[in-house]
């Protein structure tokens, strides 16, 4: 029995997954901040979570941008606008060059494929584009908090090895920029969380490439854990029952009971707004 008891004690303490250690940034995100999200469709997914939690979000205002140069194009179009925080999600180092102009296009706009040439950016080219992003953001607000992530979504059309090479280039460029900025830019390891902690197909959508809602929820929880201030976490707790009440689907929306319920919910929301003036209802 002693041997069996020892076996089951050791078995119970075994870890069956690797947990990514996420360092805290040198800044904290506050309630209802004005946040810009630019990048791959993963930026859309995370940005929508912030939107639901009543942050003042701008999410890919000119469409999804997968590579650092296209992200730079978006940020330059928003140059001069002030954001509290910017979240940049890098998807790929592959770009499409318009042959007639020699410039990177963000969207081919369904024009014939023979008008474009596909190329890959080097680590230095990616880093240079990201330097431009940082400069443009800080023209609008020198104190903008900048968060870099690499999208965990694999690009099957490249082939999985080529997709990994693309991610490696983005990771190296991110590391180079963060090293240069000495703590002024924060890297959040969404790519590592999906590939190391959630390396099971139950965390993917039916295409087996895109993280599903459960995975996005988990990444959101890890992000809140390390980067939100105590006040921001307090706000989330206060907003949650109001959000759930607004999301309630009544059997009879015309009933007096539901109208009274909705009025009470609006009053709670207005009371919360007195505490958080930047809350947009």
CSV table of C-alpha atoms in Angstrom, one decimal:
chain,number,residue,atom,x,y,z
A,1,UNK,CA,0.0,0.0,0.0
A,2,UNK,CA,2.9,2.3,0.7
A,3,UNK,CA,4.2,2.0,-2.8
A,4,UNK,CA,0.7,2.6,-4.3
A,5,UNK,CA,0.1,5.5,-2.0
A,6,UNK,CA,3.4,7.1,-3.0
A,7,UNK,CA,2.5,6.5,-6.7
A,8,UNK,CA,-0.9,8.1,-6.5
A,9,UNK,CA,0.5,11.1,-4.5
A,10,UNK,CA,3.1,11.8,-7.1
A,11,UNK,CA,0.6,11.2,-9.9
A,12,UNK,CA,-1.8,13.8,-8.4
A,13,UNK,CA,0.9,16.5,-8.4
A,14,UNK,CA,2.1,15.9,-12.0
A,15,UNK,CA,1.6,18.7,-14.5
A,16,UNK,CA,0.0,17.7,-17.8
A,17,UNK,CA,0.6,20.9,-19.6
A,18,UNK,CA,3.2,23.7,-19.7
A,19,UNK,CA,2.1,27.1,-18.4
A,20,UNK,CA,3.6,30.1,-20.1
A,21,UNK,CA,5.1,32.5,-17.6
A,22,UNK,CA,3.8,36.0,-18.5
A,23,UNK,CA,5.8,38.9,-17.1
A,24,UNK,CA,3.9,42.0,-16.0
A,25,UNK,CA,4.4,45.0,-18.2
A,26,UNK,CA,5.8,48.2,-16.7
A,27,UNK,CA,2.4,49.9,-17.2
A,28,UNK,CA,-1.2,49.0,-16.4
A,29,UNK,CA,-4.4,49.3,-18.4
A,30,UNK,CA,-7.1,51.5,-16.8
A,31,UNK,CA,-10.9,51.3,-17.2
A,32,UNK,CA,-12.5,52.5,-20.4
A,33,UNK,CA,-9.2,53.4,-22.1
A,34,UNK,CA,-9.1,54.4,-25.7
A,35,UNK,CA,-7.4,51.5,-27.4
A,36,UNK,CA,-6.4,50.9,-31.0
A,37,UNK,CA,-6.3,47.3,-32.3
A,38,UNK,CA,-4.5,46.7,-35.6
A,39,UNK,CA,-3.4,43.5,-37.2
A,40,UNK,CA,-4.6,40.0,-38.2
A,41,UNK,CA,-8.1,38.7,-37.5
A,42,UNK,CA,-6.8,37.7,-34.1
A,43,UNK,CA,-6.7,41.4,-33.3
A,44,UNK,CA,-10.4,41.5,-34.2
A,45,UNK,CA,-11.2,38.7,-31.8
A,46,UNK,CA,-9.4,40.3,-28.8
A,47,UNK,CA,-10.5,43.8,-29.7
A,48,UNK,CA,-14.2,42.7,-29.6
A,49,UNK,CA,-13.6,41.4,-26.0
A,50,UNK,CA,-12.4,44.9,-25.0
A,51,UNK,CA,-15.3,46.4,-26.8
A,52,UNK,CA,-17.8,44.2,-24.9
A,53,UNK,CA,-16.1,45.4,-21.6
A,54,UNK,CA,-16.8,49.1,-22.6
A,55,UNK,CA,-13.3,50.1,-23.6
A,56,UNK,CA,-13.3,52.8,-26.3
A,57,UNK,CA,-12.0,50.7,-29.1
A,58,UNK,CA,-11.0,51.2,-32.7
A,59,UNK,CA,-10.5,47.9,-34.4
A,60,UNK,CA,-8.8,47.5,-37.7
A,61,UNK,CA,-10.4,50.7,-39.1
A,62,UNK,CA,-9.2,50.0,-42.7
A,63,UNK,CA,-9.6,46.3,-42.6
A,64,UNK,CA,-7.5,43.4,-41.4
A,65,UNK,CA,-3.8,44.0,-41.7
A,66,UNK,CA,-1.6,40.9,-41.6
A,67,UNK,CA,2.0,42.2,-42.1
A,68,UNK,CA,4.0,44.9,-40.3
A,69,UNK,CA,4.1,47.3,-43.4
A,70,UNK,CA,0.3,47.1,-43.7
A,71,UNK,CA,-0.1,47.7,-40.0
A,72,UNK,CA,2.2,50.8,-40.5
A,73,UNK,CA,-0.1,52.0,-43.3
A,74,UNK,CA,-3.1,51.9,-40.9
A,75,UNK,CA,-1.4,53.7,-38.1
A,76,UNK,CA,-0.1,56.4,-40.4
A,77,UNK,CA,-3.7,57.0,-41.5
A,78,UNK,CA,-4.6,57.5,-37.9
A,79,UNK,CA,-1.5,59.6,-37.2
A,80,UNK,CA,-2.2,62.5,-34.8
A,81,UNK,CA,-5.0,60.7,-33.1
A,82,UNK,CA,-4.4,60.0,-29.4
A,83,UNK,CA,-4.7,56.5,-28.0
A,84,UNK,CA,-4.1,55.4,-24.5
A,85,UNK,CA,-3.0,51.9,-25.7
A,86,UNK,CA,-2.3,50.3,-29.0
A,87,UNK,CA,-2.3,46.5,-29.5
A,88,UNK,CA,-0.5,45.3,-32.7
A,89,UNK,CA,-1.1,41.7,-33.8
A,90,UNK,CA,1.4,40.5,-36.3
A,91,UNK,CA,0.2,37.7,-38.6
A,92,UNK,CA,2.7,37.2,-41.3
A,93,UNK,CA,5.8,38.6,-43.0
A,94,UNK,CA,4.4,37.8,-46.5
A,95,UNK,CA,3.5,40.9,-48.5
A,96,UNK,CA,2.0,41.6,-52.0
A,97,UNK,CA,3.9,44.1,-54.1
A,98,UNK,CA,2.0,45.9,-56.9
A,99,UNK,CA,4.3,45.4,-59.9
A,100,UNK,CA,3.4,48.8,-61.5
A,101,UNK,CA,4.4,50.8,-58.4
A,102,UNK,CA,6.7,48.6,-56.4
A,103,UNK,CA,4.7,49.3,-53.2
A,104,UNK,CA,3.2,47.0,-50.7
A,105,UNK,CA,-0.6,46.8,-51.0
A,106,UNK,CA,-2.9,46.1,-48.0
A,107,UNK,CA,-5.7,44.8,-50.1
A,108,UNK,CA,-5.6,43.5,-53.7
A,109,UNK,CA,-9.2,44.6,-54.1
A,110,UNK,CA,-9.9,41.5,-56.2
A,111,UNK,CA,-7.7,42.7,-59.0
A,112,UNK,CA,-5.9,40.0,-61.2
A,113,UNK,CA,-3.2,38.1,-59.4
A,114,UNK,CA,-0.7,38.8,-62.2
A,115,UNK,CA,-0.6,42.4,-61.2
A,116,UNK,CA,1.1,41.5,-57.9
A,117,UNK,CA,4.2,39.7,-56.7
A,118,UNK,CA,4.4,38.0,-53.3
A,119,UNK,CA,7.5,38.5,-51.3
A,120,UNK,CA,8.7,38.0,-47.7
A,121,UNK,CA,10.0,40.7,-45.4
A,122,UNK,CA,13.2,40.2,-43.6
A,123,UNK,CA,13.6,40.6,-39.8
A,124,UNK,CA,15.1,44.0,-40.3
A,125,UNK,CA,12.4,45.1,-42.7
A,126,UNK,CA,9.7,44.0,-40.2
A,127,UNK,CA,11.5,45.8,-37.4
A,128,UNK,CA,11.9,49.0,-39.5
A,129,UNK,CA,8.1,49.0,-40.2
A,130,UNK,CA,7.4,48.5,-36.5
A,131,UNK,CA,9.7,51.4,-35.6
A,132,UNK,CA,7.6,53.6,-37.9
A,133,UNK,CA,4.4,52.4,-36.1
A,134,UNK,CA,5.8,53.4,-32.8
A,135,UNK,CA,6.9,56.8,-34.0
A,136,UNK,CA,3.5,57.5,-35.6
A,137,UNK,CA,1.6,56.4,-32.5
A,138,UNK,CA,3.7,58.6,-30.2
A,139,UNK,CA,3.1,61.6,-32.4
A,140,UNK,CA,-0.5,61.5,-31.2
A,141,UNK,CA,0.3,60.6,-27.6
A,142,UNK,CA,4.0,60.3,-26.4
A,143,UNK,CA,2.7,58.1,-23.5
A,144,UNK,CA,0.8,55.6,-25.6
A,145,UNK,CA,1.2,52.1,-24.2
A,146,UNK,CA,2.2,49.7,-27.0
A,147,UNK,CA,1.5,46.0,-26.9
A,148,UNK,CA,2.9,43.6,-29.5
A,149,UNK,CA,1.5,40.1,-30.1
A,150,UNK,CA,2.1,37.5,-32.8
A,151,UNK,CA,-1.0,35.8,-34.0
A,152,UNK,CA,-1.2,32.1,-33.2
A,153,UNK,CA,-3.1,31.4,-36.4
A,154,UNK,CA,-1.1,29.2,-38.8
A,155,UNK,CA,-1.2,29.9,-42.6
A,156,UNK,CA,-1.8,26.6,-44.2
A,157,UNK,CA,-1.5,28.1,-47.7
A,158,UNK,CA,2.2,28.7,-47.2
A,159,UNK,CA,2.8,25.1,-45.9
A,160,UNK,CA,3.3,24.6,-42.2
A,161,UNK,CA,7.1,24.9,-42.3
A,162,UNK,CA,6.9,28.2,-44.2
A,163,UNK,CA,4.3,29.4,-41.8
A,164,UNK,CA,6.6,28.7,-38.9
A,165,UNK,CA,9.4,30.5,-40.6
A,166,UNK,CA,7.1,33.5,-41.0
A,167,UNK,CA,6.2,33.5,-37.3
A,168,UNK,CA,9.9,33.2,-36.4
A,169,UNK,CA,10.7,36.3,-38.4
A,170,UNK,CA,7.9,38.2,-36.6
A,171,UNK,CA,9.1,37.0,-33.2
A,172,UNK,CA,12.6,38.0,-33.9
A,173,UNK,CA,11.5,41.5,-35.2
A,174,UNK,CA,9.3,41.9,-32.1
A,175,UNK,CA,12.2,41.0,-29.8
A,176,UNK,CA,14.6,43.4,-31.6
A,177,UNK,CA,12.1,46.3,-31.2
A,178,UNK,CA,11.4,45.6,-27.6
A,179,UNK,CA,15.1,45.4,-26.8
A,180,UNK,CA,15.6,48.8,-28.5
A,181,UNK,CA,12.7,50.3,-26.6
A,182,UNK,CA,13.9,49.1,-23.1
A,183,UNK,CA,10.6,48.4,-21.5
A,184,UNK,CA,8.5,51.0,-23.4
A,185,UNK,CA,6.9,48.2,-25.5
A,186,UNK,CA,5.3,45.1,-24.0
A,187,UNK,CA,5.2,41.7,-25.7
A,188,UNK,CA,2.2,39.6,-24.8
A,189,UNK,CA,2.7,35.9,-25.7
A,190,UNK,CA,-0.6,35.0,-27.4
A,191,UNK,CA,1.3,32.8,-29.9
A,192,UNK,CA,3.1,30.9,-27.1
A,193,UNK,CA,-0.1,30.4,-25.0
A,194,UNK,CA,-2.0,28.8,-27.9
A,195,UNK,CA,0.9,26.6,-29.1
A,196,UNK,CA,2.3,25.6,-25.6
A,197,UNK,CA,-0.6,25.7,-23.2
A,198,UNK,CA,-3.6,25.1,-25.5
A,199,UNK,CA,-1.9,22.6,-27.9
A,200,UNK,CA,-5.0,20.5,-28.3
A,201,UNK,CA,-7.5,20.7,-31.2
A,202,UNK,CA,-10.4,21.1,-28.9
A,203,UNK,CA,-9.3,24.8,-28.7
A,204,UNK,CA,-9.6,25.3,-32.4
A,205,UNK,CA,-12.5,26.0,-34.8
A,206,UNK,CA,-13.6,23.5,-37.3
A,207,UNK,CA,-10.8,24.5,-39.8
A,208,UNK,CA,-8.2,23.4,-37.1
A,209,UNK,CA,-6.3,26.6,-37.7
A,210,UNK,CA,-8.2,29.4,-35.9
A,211,UNK,CA,-8.4,29.5,-32.1
A,212,UNK,CA,-12.0,29.0,-31.0
A,213,UNK,CA,-14.0,31.1,-28.5
A,214,UNK,CA,-12.8,29.1,-25.5
A,215,UNK,CA,-9.2,29.8,-26.5
A,216,UNK,CA,-9.8,33.5,-27.0
A,217,UNK,CA,-11.5,33.6,-23.6
A,218,UNK,CA,-8.5,32.0,-22.0
A,219,UNK,CA,-6.1,34.4,-23.6
A,220,UNK,CA,-8.3,37.3,-22.5
A,221,UNK,CA,-8.2,36.0,-18.9
A,222,UNK,CA,-4.4,35.8,-19.0
A,223,UNK,CA,-4.1,39.2,-20.5
A,224,UNK,CA,-6.4,40.7,-17.8
A,225,UNK,CA,-4.4,38.9,-15.1
A,226,UNK,CA,-1.1,40.5,-15.9
A,227,UNK,CA,-1.9,43.9,-17.5
A,228,UNK,CA,-5.0,45.3,-16.0
A,229,UNK,CA,-4.9,47.7,-13.0
A,230,UNK,CA,-6.8,46.9,-9.8
A,231,UNK,CA,-9.3,49.6,-10.8
A,232,UNK,CA,-9.8,48.1,-14.2
A,233,UNK,CA,-10.4,44.6,-12.7
A,234,UNK,CA,-12.9,46.3,-10.2
A,235,UNK,CA,-14.7,47.9,-13.2
A,236,UNK,CA,-15.0,44.5,-15.0
A,237,UNK,CA,-16.7,43.1,-11.9
A,238,UNK,CA,-19.0,46.0,-11.6
A,239,UNK,CA,-19.9,46.0,-15.3
A,240,UNK,CA,-20.4,42.2,-15.6
A,241,UNK,CA,-24.0,41.9,-14.1
A,242,UNK,CA,-25.1,45.0,-16.1
A,243,UNK,CA,-23.7,43.5,-19.3
A,244,UNK,CA,-25.4,40.2,-18.6
A,245,UNK,CA,-28.7,42.0,-17.9
A,246,UNK,CA,-28.5,43.9,-21.1
A,247,UNK,CA,-27.8,40.6,-23.0
A,248,UNK,CA,-30.8,38.9,-21.5
A,249,UNK,CA,-33.2,37.6,-24.1
A,250,UNK,CA,-36.8,38.0,-22.7
A,251,UNK,CA,-39.6,35.6,-23.7
A,252,UNK,CA,-41.9,38.7,-24.0
A,253,UNK,CA,-39.9,41.9,-24.7
A,254,UNK,CA,-43.2,44.0,-24.6
A,255,UNK,CA,-44.2,42.9,-21.1
A,256,UNK,CA,-44.3,45.4,-18.3
A,257,UNK,CA,-42.1,43.2,-16.2
A,258,UNK,CA,-39.3,43.2,-18.8
A,259,UNK,CA,-39.6,47.0,-19.3
A,260,UNK,CA,-39.2,47.5,-15.6
A,261,UNK,CA,-36.2,45.2,-15.6
A,262,UNK,CA,-34.6,47.1,-18.5
A,263,UNK,CA,-35.2,50.4,-16.8
A,264,UNK,CA,-33.6,49.2,-13.6
A,265,UNK,CA,-30.6,48.0,-15.6
A,266,UNK,CA,-30.2,51.4,-17.3
A,267,UNK,CA,-30.3,53.1,-13.9
A,268,UNK,CA,-27.5,50.8,-12.7
A,269,UNK,CA,-25.5,51.6,-15.8
A,270,UNK,CA,-25.9,55.3,-15.3
A,271,UNK,CA,-24.9,55.0,-11.7
A,272,UNK,CA,-21.7,53.2,-12.8
A,273,UNK,CA,-21.0,56.0,-15.3
A,274,UNK,CA,-20.9,58.5,-12.5
A,275,UNK,CA,-18.0,56.5,-11.1
A,276,UNK,CA,-16.4,56.0,-14.5
A,277,UNK,CA,-17.1,59.2,-16.7
A,278,UNK,CA,-15.4,57.7,-19.7
A,279,UNK,CA,-17.9,54.8,-19.8
A,280,UNK,CA,-19.8,55.0,-23.1
A,281,UNK,CA,-23.3,53.6,-22.8
